Amino acid sequence: MPYFDVASSAPLHPVARQALQASLDEGWADPARLYREGRRARLLLDAAREAAAEAVGCRPDELVFTPSGTRAVHLGISGAAAGRRRVGRHLVVSAVEHSSVLHAAAALGAADGGAAESGAVGPARAAQGGVTEVPVDRAGAVSPAAYASALREDTALACLQSANHEVGTEQPVALVAEACRAAGVPLLVDAAQSLGWGPVEADWSLLTASAHKWGGPAGVGLLAVRKGVRFAPQGPVDERESGRTAGFENIPAIVAAAASLRAVRAEAADEAVRLRALVDHIRARVPELVPDVEVVGDPVRRLPHLVTFSCLYVDGETLLHELDRAGFSVSSGSSCTSSTLTPSHVLRAMGVLSEGNVRVSLPLGTPDDEVERFLEVLPGVVSAVRERLGAPVSVTAAGQGASLVVDALGKRCPIPVIELAKVIGDVPVGGTVTVLSDDEAARLDIPAWCEMRGQEYVGEERAERGVAYVVRRLA
Amino acid sequence: MPYFDVASSAPLHPVARQALQASLDEGWADPARLYREGRRARLLLDAAREAAAEAVGCRPDELVFTPSGTRAVHLGISGAAAGRRRVGRHLVVSAVEHSSVLHAAAALGAADGGAAESGAVGPARAAQGGVTEVPVDRAGAVSPAAYASALREDTALACLQSANHEVGTEQPVALVAEACRAAGVPLLVDAAQSLGWGPVEADWSLLTASAHKWGGPAGVGLLAVRKGVRFAPQGPVDERESGRTAGFENIPAIVAAAASLRAVRAEAADEAVRLRALVDHIRARVPELVPDVEVVGDPVRRLPHLVTFSCLYVDGETLLHELDRAGFSVSSGSSCTSSTLTPSHVLRAMGVLSEGNVRVSLPLGTPDDEVERFLEVLPGVVSAVRERLGAPVSVTAAGQGASLVVDALGKRCPIPVIELAKVIGDVPVGGTVTVLSDDEAARLDIPAWCEMRGQEYVGEERAERGVAYVVRRLA
């Protein structure tokens, strides 16, 4: 039963389990106490901090353990922004950050009365106070120049992930860090997806990560704040972890997190090569095996173990369900928005197809034959889903009139695109199809379909109900 | 090696360990995912929530798991206060709440520009906005009438612990809850110290607790919010746990927390009787075995397993160190202020002696002979510490003059009291001793010494350096 969703959460690494069990007996007491049980707990905590700091590439006194990666992000952003309140309240983020970053930035922006602003194309524009979202290219990466131009005199903090959690694209963190350094703006790097593979090779100011992403236990995040970075912890005073995160330390889990990070790093070089080849294989084979697929994310500058593709005319939830029935656990769209009806903000920012989206993220040690079996199963699963939805198998060539209107109101992704594909052959080359839709995903997926199909996306207009998307047949 | 500090943190209960280990394999995946690993994790989480809710006495959908008891308090107070912002911003707390409650209230008070106000004696007075601290009696309990009179039209939230963490005194939660209900003010009950012993039998609105206090693992707190209570979660948006606490759920720890709460409850009735008798024994024997001791806290309305006493002329840290060398792990003063030089806010609010303070909190299953051994060891340890500090063995009767001034500037607790005790016999009955001290603990301990010794505490005056404490010899 292959589990291919390590980007959501990794199974507990054997070293983590061992360390956790060993420290349950030694690590339950309060490390602030002076009696032997407290001293033992303190020793474990100190040793874990040293090990984690070494793996992160910082000093032990620069690193605290938080209850989760999300909390590390929230605390890091609020503390760093507050530390620079006199400079200003403007924040810069990439448009494809994890939701914890975007939500923390939005919360600060809202508290300050500033407006969030995003733009999927064109240079980042500045909002008064608030948050500037730097757009990404079709591969999911920010341009260092665009990022640099978003930095302002009143920018309190810049945030950039080391690699994207949905499509695996690595960000140009080192170049962005240089630009931030030059502008005197601290840079927070969310390294949640990459820390198991290696340290972030850049001049970051703050770094966050999450242990359960690398095979550590749940309940442990990391927040590193370089000496000299102005930092003012927010929220009620608490004496634990240098006052940077509140609550009793979870020492057995912290010990397990640090031990497994070391263990995972020891395997990282070899596994990176092996899994990269497996992912290259998936990237090459999926478009050969499944028609109408778009593999997204940077093919080279990417995490070794992660690949994402989208299948036209397929509903992601159904696809996941069918893959689960076939024994494969994968995820779709943004991990944090799978319960909503809006498409992933990452895919939207990239301007790529979001329907039928599948993210495959391979655990360490994934055997080759599991990947082969996935490639065997996938085509049948996709075509069964398409068949059930009535997706077009081939485009008909009959020309009927110069324009057609398709009413897809009230129909959810991927139906609007399926209806479009069914009738595009019914208009002559140069004719148009107008799709009426009130599904938010259509705004992303109809232009993406046009690009994949070599048709012209003319644009959208507000309609009496929903939106009218106009497509011109070119081929 | 007896561990008598379960009020700080309890060793992992065998049931917690078993449940934790069993769920490491089943509970690591993201419970929001639809594939089998996610569904398994969701089942475990749901079952744990039902078990915990039953033990708390609430509906499962009223209860969320937080990363710690401290976070439960922070989130509960900020969310409940924000939910009633239109009513007002005034908060009511007891003066002896856990520091997490006081700090969360202070953070809100500071954010609102209100002033915190406390009074150890007399009725609670109202501050504009801000926080009213309801005083406690010498046993550590609030008066329900005083608490009720602190409630105002603009009171957003009231907080009261079920039982005190330092002295074990139970608060009149049911009566205070009635008063809050009558005033239309929600009551948050911090049940951290008592939940293992039983549900809080009162009409509370919010309840918080911490698993590692009852033998569950670290990393799990509970926050229950009754249906109908206005609650507006603060901080960045997050979809987990009904939006009330952020970050990936720590399911193995949550499962262990719920399982151990049930297990501890099954032992609670019998152990409460047995440990109550052991604590009664300690309460009776310590003053017989050790001279100049004050046992504090309510002798009857109290937690079964916890007793606190203070030893005159003894430095708490040294006493703890010597008890640790003798094999006993106990704590002193407030668990959260042991690293500071100020006396515990709880003992201060009670107006009792803080020097040489020892808290004994017995784990479930503590054998009688460990308690006997503690009582054998204690007198020798105390007298050795006193001897080293040069404490008076008996008061001399020589009269010298009508008044004396003792310069104890720069000397830390318990030296100022020791110096006072050494010279009180040197003034005639009716004469005074003035102690100059710049140690914060003296403000509490000199009046407490007077009460224990039958001497009159005249009062304090500001001196050129420090404070002059004036004592009149009566006997």
JSON list of N, CA and C in Angstrom, two decimals, chain A residues 286-346:
[
{"chain": "A", "resi": 286, "resn": "VAL", "atom": "N", "xyz": [4.33, 9.98, -17.34]},
{"chain": "A", "resi": 286, "resn": "VAL", "atom": "CA", "xyz": [2.92, 10.32, -17.16]},
{"chain": "A", "resi": 286, "resn": "VAL", "atom": "C", "xyz": [2.33, 10.95, -18.42]},
{"chain": "A", "resi": 287, "resn": "PRO", "atom": "N", "xyz": [3.00, 11.94, -19.05]},
{"chain": "A", "resi": 287, "resn": "PRO", "atom": "CA", "xyz": [2.41, 12.51, -20.27]},
{"chain": "A", "resi": 287, "resn": "PRO", "atom": "C", "xyz": [2.37, 11.52, -21.44]},
{"chain": "A", "resi": 288, "resn": "GLU", "atom": "N", "xyz": [3.24, 10.50, -21.40]},
{"chain": "A", "resi": 288, "resn": "GLU", "atom": "CA", "xyz": [3.20, 9.48, -22.44]},
{"chain": "A", "resi": 288, "resn": "GLU", "atom": "C", "xyz": [2.03, 8.52, -22.22]},
{"chain": "A", "resi": 289, "resn": "LEU", "atom": "N", "xyz": [1.76, 8.25, -20.95]},
{"chain": "A", "resi": 289, "resn": "LEU", "atom": "CA", "xyz": [0.75, 7.24, -20.62]},
{"chain": "A", "resi": 289, "resn": "LEU", "atom": "C", "xyz": [-0.66, 7.80, -20.55]},
{"chain": "A", "resi": 290, "resn": "VAL", "atom": "N", "xyz": [-0.76, 9.06, -20.15]},
{"chain": "A", "resi": 290, "resn": "VAL", "atom": "CA", "xyz": [-2.07, 9.67, -19.94]},
{"chain": "A", "resi": 290, "resn": "VAL", "atom": "C", "xyz": [-2.20, 10.86, -20.87]},
{"chain": "A", "resi": 291, "resn": "PRO", "atom": "N", "xyz": [-3.21, 10.87, -21.77]},
{"chain": "A", "resi": 291, "resn": "PRO", "atom": "CA", "xyz": [-3.39, 12.04, -22.62]},
{"chain": "A", "resi": 291, "resn": "PRO", "atom": "C", "xyz": [-3.86, 13.24, -21.83]},
{"chain": "A", "resi": 292, "resn": "ASP", "atom": "N", "xyz": [-3.58, 14.42, -22.35]},
{"chain": "A", "resi": 292, "resn": "ASP", "atom": "CA", "xyz": [-4.09, 15.67, -21.76]},
{"chain": "A", "resi": 292, "resn": "ASP", "atom": "C", "xyz": [-3.65, 15.86, -20.32]},
{"chain": "A", "resi": 293, "resn": "VAL", "atom": "N", "xyz": [-2.37, 15.74, -20.11]},
{"chain": "A", "resi": 293, "resn": "VAL", "atom": "CA", "xyz": [-1.80, 15.93, -18.77]},
{"chain": "A", "resi": 293, "resn": "VAL", "atom": "C", "xyz": [-0.79, 17.08, -18.83]},
{"chain": "A", "resi": 294, "resn": "GLU", "atom": "N", "xyz": [-0.76, 17.89, -17.79]},
{"chain": "A", "resi": 294, "resn": "GLU", "atom": "CA", "xyz": [0.28, 18.91, -17.68]},
{"chain": "A", "resi": 294, "resn": "GLU", "atom": "C", "xyz": [1.09, 18.62, -16.42]},
{"chain": "A", "resi": 295, "resn": "VAL", "atom": "N", "xyz": [2.38, 18.35, -16.61]},
{"chain": "A", "resi": 295, "resn": "VAL", "atom": "CA", "xyz": [3.27, 18.20, -15.46]},
{"chain": "A", "resi": 295, "resn": "VAL", "atom": "C", "xyz": [3.74, 19.60, -15.08]},
{"chain": "A", "resi": 296, "resn": "VAL", "atom": "N", "xyz": [3.59, 19.96, -13.81]},
{"chain": "A", "resi": 296, "resn": "VAL", "atom": "CA", "xyz": [3.90, 21.34, -13.43]},
{"chain": "A", "resi": 296, "resn": "VAL", "atom": "C", "xyz": [5.11, 21.39, -12.50]},
{"chain": "A", "resi": 297, "resn": "GLY", "atom": "N", "xyz": [5.63, 22.57, -12.31]},
{"chain": "A", "resi": 297, "resn": "GLY", "atom": "CA", "xyz": [6.80, 22.76, -11.45]},
{"chain": "A", "resi": 297, "resn": "GLY", "atom": "C", "xyz": [8.07, 22.69, -12.25]},
{"chain": "A", "resi": 298, "resn": "ASP", "atom": "N", "xyz": [9.14, 23.22, -11.68]},
{"chain": "A", "resi": 298, "resn": "ASP", "atom": "CA", "xyz": [10.42, 23.25, -12.38]},
{"chain": "A", "resi": 298, "resn": "ASP", "atom": "C", "xyz": [10.99, 21.84, -12.52]},
{"chain": "A", "resi": 299, "resn": "PRO", "atom": "N", "xyz": [11.37, 21.42, -13.76]},
{"chain": "A", "resi": 299, "resn": "PRO", "atom": "CA", "xyz": [11.86, 20.05, -13.92]},
{"chain": "A", "resi": 299, "resn": "PRO", "atom": "C", "xyz": [13.23, 19.81, -13.31]},
{"chain": "A", "resi": 300, "resn": "VAL", "atom": "N", "xyz": [14.01, 20.87, -13.09]},
{"chain": "A", "resi": 300, "resn": "VAL", "atom": "CA", "xyz": [15.39, 20.70, -12.61]},
{"chain": "A", "resi": 300, "resn": "VAL", "atom": "C", "xyz": [15.58, 21.28, -11.21]},
{"chain": "A", "resi": 301, "resn": "ARG", "atom": "N", "xyz": [15.26, 22.55, -11.06]},
{"chain": "A", "resi": 301, "resn": "ARG", "atom": "CA", "xyz": [15.43, 23.20, -9.76]},
{"chain": "A", "resi": 301, "resn": "ARG", "atom": "C", "xyz": [14.23, 22.84, -8.89]},
{"chain": "A", "resi": 302, "resn": "ARG", "atom": "N", "xyz": [14.30, 21.66, -8.27]},
{"chain": "A", "resi": 302, "resn": "ARG", "atom": "CA", "xyz": [13.14, 21.15, -7.55]},
{"chain": "A", "resi": 302, "resn": "ARG", "atom": "C", "xyz": [13.58, 20.23, -6.43]},
{"chain": "A", "resi": 303, "resn": "LEU", "atom": "N", "xyz": [12.65, 19.93, -5.53]},
{"chain": "A", "resi": 303, "resn": "LEU", "atom": "CA", "xyz": [12.88, 18.91, -4.51]},
{"chain": "A", "resi": 303, "resn": "LEU", "atom": "C", "xyz": [13.07, 17.57, -5.21]},
{"chain": "A", "resi": 304, "resn": "PRO", "atom": "N", "xyz": [13.90, 16.68, -4.63]},
{"chain": "A", "resi": 304, "resn": "PRO", "atom": "CA", "xyz": [14.17, 15.43, -5.33]},
{"chain": "A", "resi": 304, "resn": "PRO", "atom": "C", "xyz": [12.96, 14.50, -5.43]},
{"chain": "A", "resi": 305, "resn": "HIS", "atom": "N", "xyz": [12.05, 14.60, -4.48]},
{"chain": "A", "resi": 305, "resn": "HIS", "atom": "CA", "xyz": [11.09, 13.50, -4.28]},
{"chain": "A", "resi": 305, "resn": "HIS", "atom": "C", "xyz": [9.67, 13.85, -4.66]},
{"chain": "A", "resi": 306, "resn": "LEU", "atom": "N", "xyz": [9.46, 15.03, -5.24]},
{"chain": "A", "resi": 306, "resn": "LEU", "atom": "CA", "xyz": [8.10, 15.53, -5.39]},
{"chain": "A", "resi": 306, "resn": "LEU", "atom": "C", "xyz": [7.79, 15.89, -6.83]},
{"chain": "A", "resi": 307, "resn": "VAL", "atom": "N", "xyz": [6.63, 15.47, -7.32]},
{"chain": "A", "resi": 307, "resn": "VAL", "atom": "CA", "xyz": [6.18, 15.83, -8.67]},
{"chain": "A", "resi": 307, "resn": "VAL", "atom": "C", "xyz": [4.67, 16.03, -8.65]},
{"chain": "A", "resi": 308, "resn": "THR", "atom": "N", "xyz": [4.23, 17.02, -9.42]},
{"chain": "A", "resi": 308, "resn": "THR", "atom": "CA", "xyz": [2.81, 17.34, -9.48]},
{"chain": "A", "resi": 308, "resn": "THR", "atom": "C", "xyz": [2.37, 17.43, -10.93]},
{"chain": "A", "resi": 309, "resn": "PHE", "atom": "N", "xyz": [1.23, 16.85, -11.23]},
{"chain": "A", "resi": 309, "resn": "PHE", "atom": "CA", "xyz": [0.68, 16.98, -12.58]},
{"chain": "A", "resi": 309, "resn": "PHE", "atom": "C", "xyz": [-0.83, 17.16, -12.49]},
{"chain": "A", "resi": 310, "resn": "SER", "atom": "N", "xyz": [-1.39, 17.72, -13.56]},
{"chain": "A", "resi": 310, "resn": "SER", "atom": "CA", "xyz": [-2.83, 17.94, -13.59]},
{"chain": "A", "resi": 310, "resn": "SER", "atom": "C", "xyz": [-3.40, 17.27, -14.82]},
{"chain": "A", "resi": 311, "resn": "CYS", "atom": "N", "xyz": [-4.55, 16.66, -14.65]},
{"chain": "A", "resi": 311, "resn": "CYS", "atom": "CA", "xyz": [-5.19, 15.90, -15.73]},
{"chain": "A", "resi": 311, "resn": "CYS", "atom": "C", "xyz": [-6.45, 16.64, -16.16]},
{"chain": "A", "resi": 312, "resn": "LEU", "atom": "N", "xyz": [-6.50, 17.02, -17.42]},
{"chain": "A", "resi": 312, "resn": "LEU", "atom": "CA", "xyz": [-7.69, 17.67, -17.97]},
{"chain": "A", "resi": 312, "resn": "LEU", "atom": "C", "xyz": [-8.90, 16.77, -17.81]},
{"chain": "A", "resi": 313, "resn": "TYR", "atom": "N", "xyz": [-10.05, 17.40, -17.65]},
{"chain": "A", "resi": 313, "resn": "TYR", "atom": "CA", "xyz": [-11.33, 16.68, -17.64]},
{"chain": "A", "resi": 313, "resn": "TYR", "atom": "C", "xyz": [-11.46, 15.71, -16.48]},
{"chain": "A", "resi": 314, "resn": "VAL", "atom": "N", "xyz": [-10.76, 15.98, -15.40]},
{"chain": "A", "resi": 314, "resn": "VAL", "atom": "CA", "xyz": [-10.81, 15.06, -14.26]},
{"chain": "A", "resi": 314, "resn": "VAL", "atom": "C", "xyz": [-11.06, 15.86, -13.00]},
{"chain": "A", "resi": 315, "resn": "ASP", "atom": "N", "xyz": [-11.86, 15.31, -12.12]},
{"chain": "A", "resi": 315, "resn": "ASP", "atom": "CA", "xyz": [-12.13, 15.92, -10.84]},
{"chain": "A", "resi": 315, "resn": "ASP", "atom": "C", "xyz": [-11.13, 15.35, -9.83]},
{"chain": "A", "resi": 316, "resn": "GLY", "atom": "N", "xyz": [-10.35, 16.24, -9.20]},
{"chain": "A", "resi": 316, "resn": "GLY", "atom": "CA", "xyz": [-9.25, 15.81, -8.33]},
{"chain": "A", "resi": 316, "resn": "GLY", "atom": "C", "xyz": [-9.68, 14.91, -7.19]},
{"chain": "A", "resi": 317, "resn": "GLU", "atom": "N", "xyz": [-10.79, 15.24, -6.56]},
{"chain": "A", "resi": 317, "resn": "GLU", "atom": "CA", "xyz": [-11.21, 14.44, -5.40]},
{"chain": "A", "resi": 317, "resn": "GLU", "atom": "C", "xyz": [-11.56, 13.01, -5.83]},
{"chain": "A", "resi": 318, "resn": "THR", "atom": "N", "xyz": [-12.25, 12.89, -6.97]},
{"chain": "A", "resi": 318, "resn": "THR", "atom": "CA", "xyz": [-12.59, 11.55, -7.45]},
{"chain": "A", "resi": 318, "resn": "THR", "atom": "C", "xyz": [-11.34, 10.78, -7.83]},
{"chain": "A", "resi": 319, "resn": "LEU", "atom": "N", "xyz": [-10.41, 11.48, -8.48]},
{"chain": "A", "resi": 319, "resn": "LEU", "atom": "CA", "xyz": [-9.16, 10.82, -8.88]},
{"chain": "A", "resi": 319, "resn": "LEU", "atom": "C", "xyz": [-8.43, 10.29, -7.65]},
{"chain": "A", "resi": 320, "resn": "LEU", "atom": "N", "xyz": [-8.35, 11.12, -6.61]},
{"chain": "A", "resi": 320, "resn": "LEU", "atom": "CA", "xyz": [-7.69, 10.69, -5.38]},
{"chain": "A", "resi": 320, "resn": "LEU", "atom": "C", "xyz": [-8.38, 9.48, -4.77]},
{"chain": "A", "resi": 321, "resn": "HIS", "atom": "N", "xyz": [-9.70, 9.54, -4.80]},
{"chain": "A", "resi": 321, "resn": "HIS", "atom": "CA", "xyz": [-10.46, 8.45, -4.23]},
{"chain": "A", "resi": 321, "resn": "HIS", "atom": "C", "xyz": [-10.19, 7.15, -4.98]},
{"chain": "A", "resi": 322, "resn": "GLU", "atom": "N", "xyz": [-10.16, 7.24, -6.31]},
{"chain": "A", "resi": 322, "resn": "GLU", "atom": "CA", "xyz": [-9.91, 6.03, -7.12]},
{"chain": "A", "resi": 322, "resn": "GLU", "atom": "C", "xyz": [-8.48, 5.53, -6.93]},
{"chain": "A", "resi": 323, "resn": "LEU", "atom": "N", "xyz": [-7.54, 6.45, -6.82]},
{"chain": "A", "resi": 323, "resn": "LEU", "atom": "CA", "xyz": [-6.15, 6.04, -6.58]},
{"chain": "A", "resi": 323, "resn": "LEU", "atom": "C", "xyz": [-6.02, 5.39, -5.20]},
{"chain": "A", "resi": 324, "resn": "ASP", "atom": "N", "xyz": [-6.74, 5.93, -4.23]},
{"chain": "A", "resi": 324, "resn": "ASP", "atom": "CA", "xyz": [-6.75, 5.32, -2.89]},
{"chain": "A", "resi": 324, "resn": "ASP", "atom": "C", "xyz": [-7.29, 3.89, -2.97]},
{"chain": "A", "resi": 325, "resn": "ARG", "atom": "N", "xyz": [-8.38, 3.73, -3.73]},
{"chain": "A", "resi": 325, "resn": "ARG", "atom": "CA", "xyz": [-8.94, 2.38, -3.88]},
{"chain": "A", "resi": 325, "resn": "ARG", "atom": "C", "xyz": [-7.94, 1.46, -4.54]},
{"chain": "A", "resi": 326, "resn": "ALA", "atom": "N", "xyz": [-7.12, 2.00, -5.44]},
{"chain": "A", "resi": 326, "resn": "ALA", "atom": "CA", "xyz": [-6.10, 1.19, -6.10]},
{"chain": "A", "resi": 326, "resn": "ALA", "atom": "C", "xyz": [-4.85, 1.03, -5.23]},
{"chain": "A", "resi": 327, "resn": "GLY", "atom": "N", "xyz": [-4.87, 1.63, -4.02]},
{"chain": "A", "resi": 327, "resn": "GLY", "atom": "CA", "xyz": [-3.78, 1.40, -3.08]},
{"chain": "A", "resi": 327, "resn": "GLY", "atom": "C", "xyz": [-2.76, 2.52, -3.00]},
{"chain": "A", "resi": 328, "resn": "PHE", "atom": "N", "xyz": [-3.01, 3.66, -3.67]},
{"chain": "A", "resi": 328, "resn": "PHE", "atom": "CA", "xyz": [-2.01, 4.74, -3.66]},
{"chain": "A", "resi": 328, "resn": "PHE", "atom": "C", "xyz": [-2.53, 5.97, -2.93]},
{"chain": "A", "resi": 329, "resn": "SER", "atom": "N", "xyz": [-1.75, 6.43, -1.97]},
{"chain": "A", "resi": 329, "resn": "SER", "atom": "CA", "xyz": [-2.13, 7.62, -1.21]},
{"chain": "A", "resi": 329, "resn": "SER", "atom": "C", "xyz": [-1.36, 8.81, -1.76]},
{"chain": "A", "resi": 330, "resn": "VAL", "atom": "N", "xyz": [-2.08, 9.69, -2.44]},
{"chain": "A", "resi": 330, "resn": "VAL", "atom": "CA", "xyz": [-1.48, 10.92, -2.96]},
{"chain": "A", "resi": 330, "resn": "VAL", "atom": "C", "xyz": [-2.40, 12.07, -2.56]},
{"chain": "A", "resi": 331, "resn": "SER", "atom": "N", "xyz": [-1.96, 13.30, -2.82]},
{"chain": "A", "resi": 331, "resn": "SER", "atom": "CA", "xyz": [-2.83, 14.42, -2.49]},
{"chain": "A", "resi": 331, "resn": "SER", "atom": "C", "xyz": [-3.05, 15.28, -3.72]},
{"chain": "A", "resi": 332, "resn": "SER", "atom": "N", "xyz": [-3.89, 16.26, -3.56]},
{"chain": "A", "resi": 332, "resn": "SER", "atom": "CA", "xyz": [-4.29, 17.08, -4.70]},
{"chain": "A", "resi": 332, "resn": "SER", "atom": "C", "xyz": [-4.34, 18.53, -4.30]},
{"chain": "A", "resi": 333, "resn": "GLY", "atom": "N", "xyz": [-3.91, 19.40, -5.20]},
{"chain": "A", "resi": 333, "resn": "GLY", "atom": "CA", "xyz": [-4.01, 20.83, -4.95]},
{"chain": "A", "resi": 333, "resn": "GLY", "atom": "C", "xyz": [-3.26, 21.17, -3.68]},
{"chain": "A", "resi": 334, "resn": "SER", "atom": "N", "xyz": [-3.67, 22.23, -3.07]},
{"chain": "A", "resi": 334, "resn": "SER", "atom": "CA", "xyz": [-2.99, 22.64, -1.85]},
{"chain": "A", "resi": 334, "resn": "SER", "atom": "C", "xyz": [-3.42, 21.74, -0.71]},
{"chain": "A", "resi": 335, "resn": "SER", "atom": "N", "xyz": [-2.47, 21.33, 0.06]},
{"chain": "A", "resi": 335, "resn": "SER", "atom": "CA", "xyz": [-2.78, 20.47, 1.20]},
{"chain": "A", "resi": 335, "resn": "SER", "atom": "C", "xyz": [-3.73, 21.16, 2.16]},
{"chain": "A", "resi": 336, "resn": "CYS", "atom": "N", "xyz": [-3.69, 22.46, 2.19]},
{"chain": "A", "resi": 336, "resn": "CYS", "atom": "CA", "xyz": [-4.49, 23.15, 3.20]},
{"chain": "A", "resi": 336, "resn": "CYS", "atom": "C", "xyz": [-5.79, 23.68, 2.63]},
{"chain": "A", "resi": 337, "resn": "THR", "atom": "N", "xyz": [-6.08, 23.43, 1.38]},
{"chain": "A", "resi": 337, "resn": "THR", "atom": "CA", "xyz": [-7.35, 23.92, 0.84]},
{"chain": "A", "resi": 337, "resn": "THR", "atom": "C", "xyz": [-8.13, 22.79, 0.18]},
{"chain": "A", "resi": 338, "resn": "SER", "atom": "N", "xyz": [-7.75, 21.55, 0.50]},
{"chain": "A", "resi": 338, "resn": "SER", "atom": "CA", "xyz": [-8.41, 20.44, -0.18]},
{"chain": "A", "resi": 338, "resn": "SER", "atom": "C", "xyz": [-9.88, 20.34, 0.21]},
{"chain": "A", "resi": 339, "resn": "SER", "atom": "N", "xyz": [-10.25, 20.94, 1.33]},
{"chain": "A", "resi": 339, "resn": "SER", "atom": "CA", "xyz": [-11.64, 20.84, 1.75]},
{"chain": "A", "resi": 339, "resn": "SER", "atom": "C", "xyz": [-12.47, 21.98, 1.18]},
{"chain": "A", "resi": 340, "resn": "THR", "atom": "N", "xyz": [-11.84, 22.91, 0.48]},
{"chain": "A", "resi": 340, "resn": "THR", "atom": "CA", "xyz": [-12.61, 24.01, -0.08]},
{"chain": "A", "resi": 340, "resn": "THR", "atom": "C", "xyz": [-12.85, 23.77, -1.56]},
{"chain": "A", "resi": 341, "resn": "LEU", "atom": "N", "xyz": [-13.67, 24.60, -2.14]},
{"chain": "A", "resi": 341, "resn": "LEU", "atom": "CA", "xyz": [-14.00, 24.43, -3.56]},
{"chain": "A", "resi": 341, "resn": "LEU", "atom": "C", "xyz": [-13.14, 25.31, -4.45]},
{"chain": "A", "resi": 342, "resn": "THR", "atom": "N", "xyz": [-12.30, 26.16, -3.88]},
{"chain": "A", "resi": 342, "resn": "THR", "atom": "CA", "xyz": [-11.44, 27.01, -4.70]},
{"chain": "A", "resi": 342, "resn": "THR", "atom": "C", "xyz": [-10.16, 26.27, -5.03]},
{"chain": "A", "resi": 343, "resn": "PRO", "atom": "N", "xyz": [-9.61, 26.53, -6.22]},
{"chain": "A", "resi": 343, "resn": "PRO", "atom": "CA", "xyz": [-8.37, 25.84, -6.57]},
{"chain": "A", "resi": 343, "resn": "PRO", "atom": "C", "xyz": [-7.21, 26.35, -5.73]},
{"chain": "A", "resi": 344, "resn": "SER", "atom": "N", "xyz": [-6.21, 25.53, -5.62]},
{"chain": "A", "resi": 344, "resn": "SER", "atom": "CA", "xyz": [-4.99, 25.85, -4.88]},
{"chain": "A", "resi": 344, "resn": "SER", "atom": "C", "xyz": [-4.42, 27.21, -5.26]},
{"chain": "A", "resi": 345, "resn": "HIS", "atom": "N", "xyz": [-4.06, 28.00, -4.25]},
{"chain": "A", "resi": 345, "resn": "HIS", "atom": "CA", "xyz": [-3.48, 29.32, -4.55]},
{"chain": "A", "resi": 345, "resn": "HIS", "atom": "C", "xyz": [-2.14, 29.19, -5.25]},
{"chain": "A", "resi": 346, "resn": "VAL", "atom": "N", "xyz": [-1.46, 28.09, -5.06]},
{"chain": "A", "resi": 346, "resn": "VAL", "atom": "CA", "xyz": [-0.15, 27.90, -5.72]},
{"chain": "A", "resi": 346, "resn": "VAL", "atom": "C", "xyz": [-0.34, 27.71, -7.22]}
]
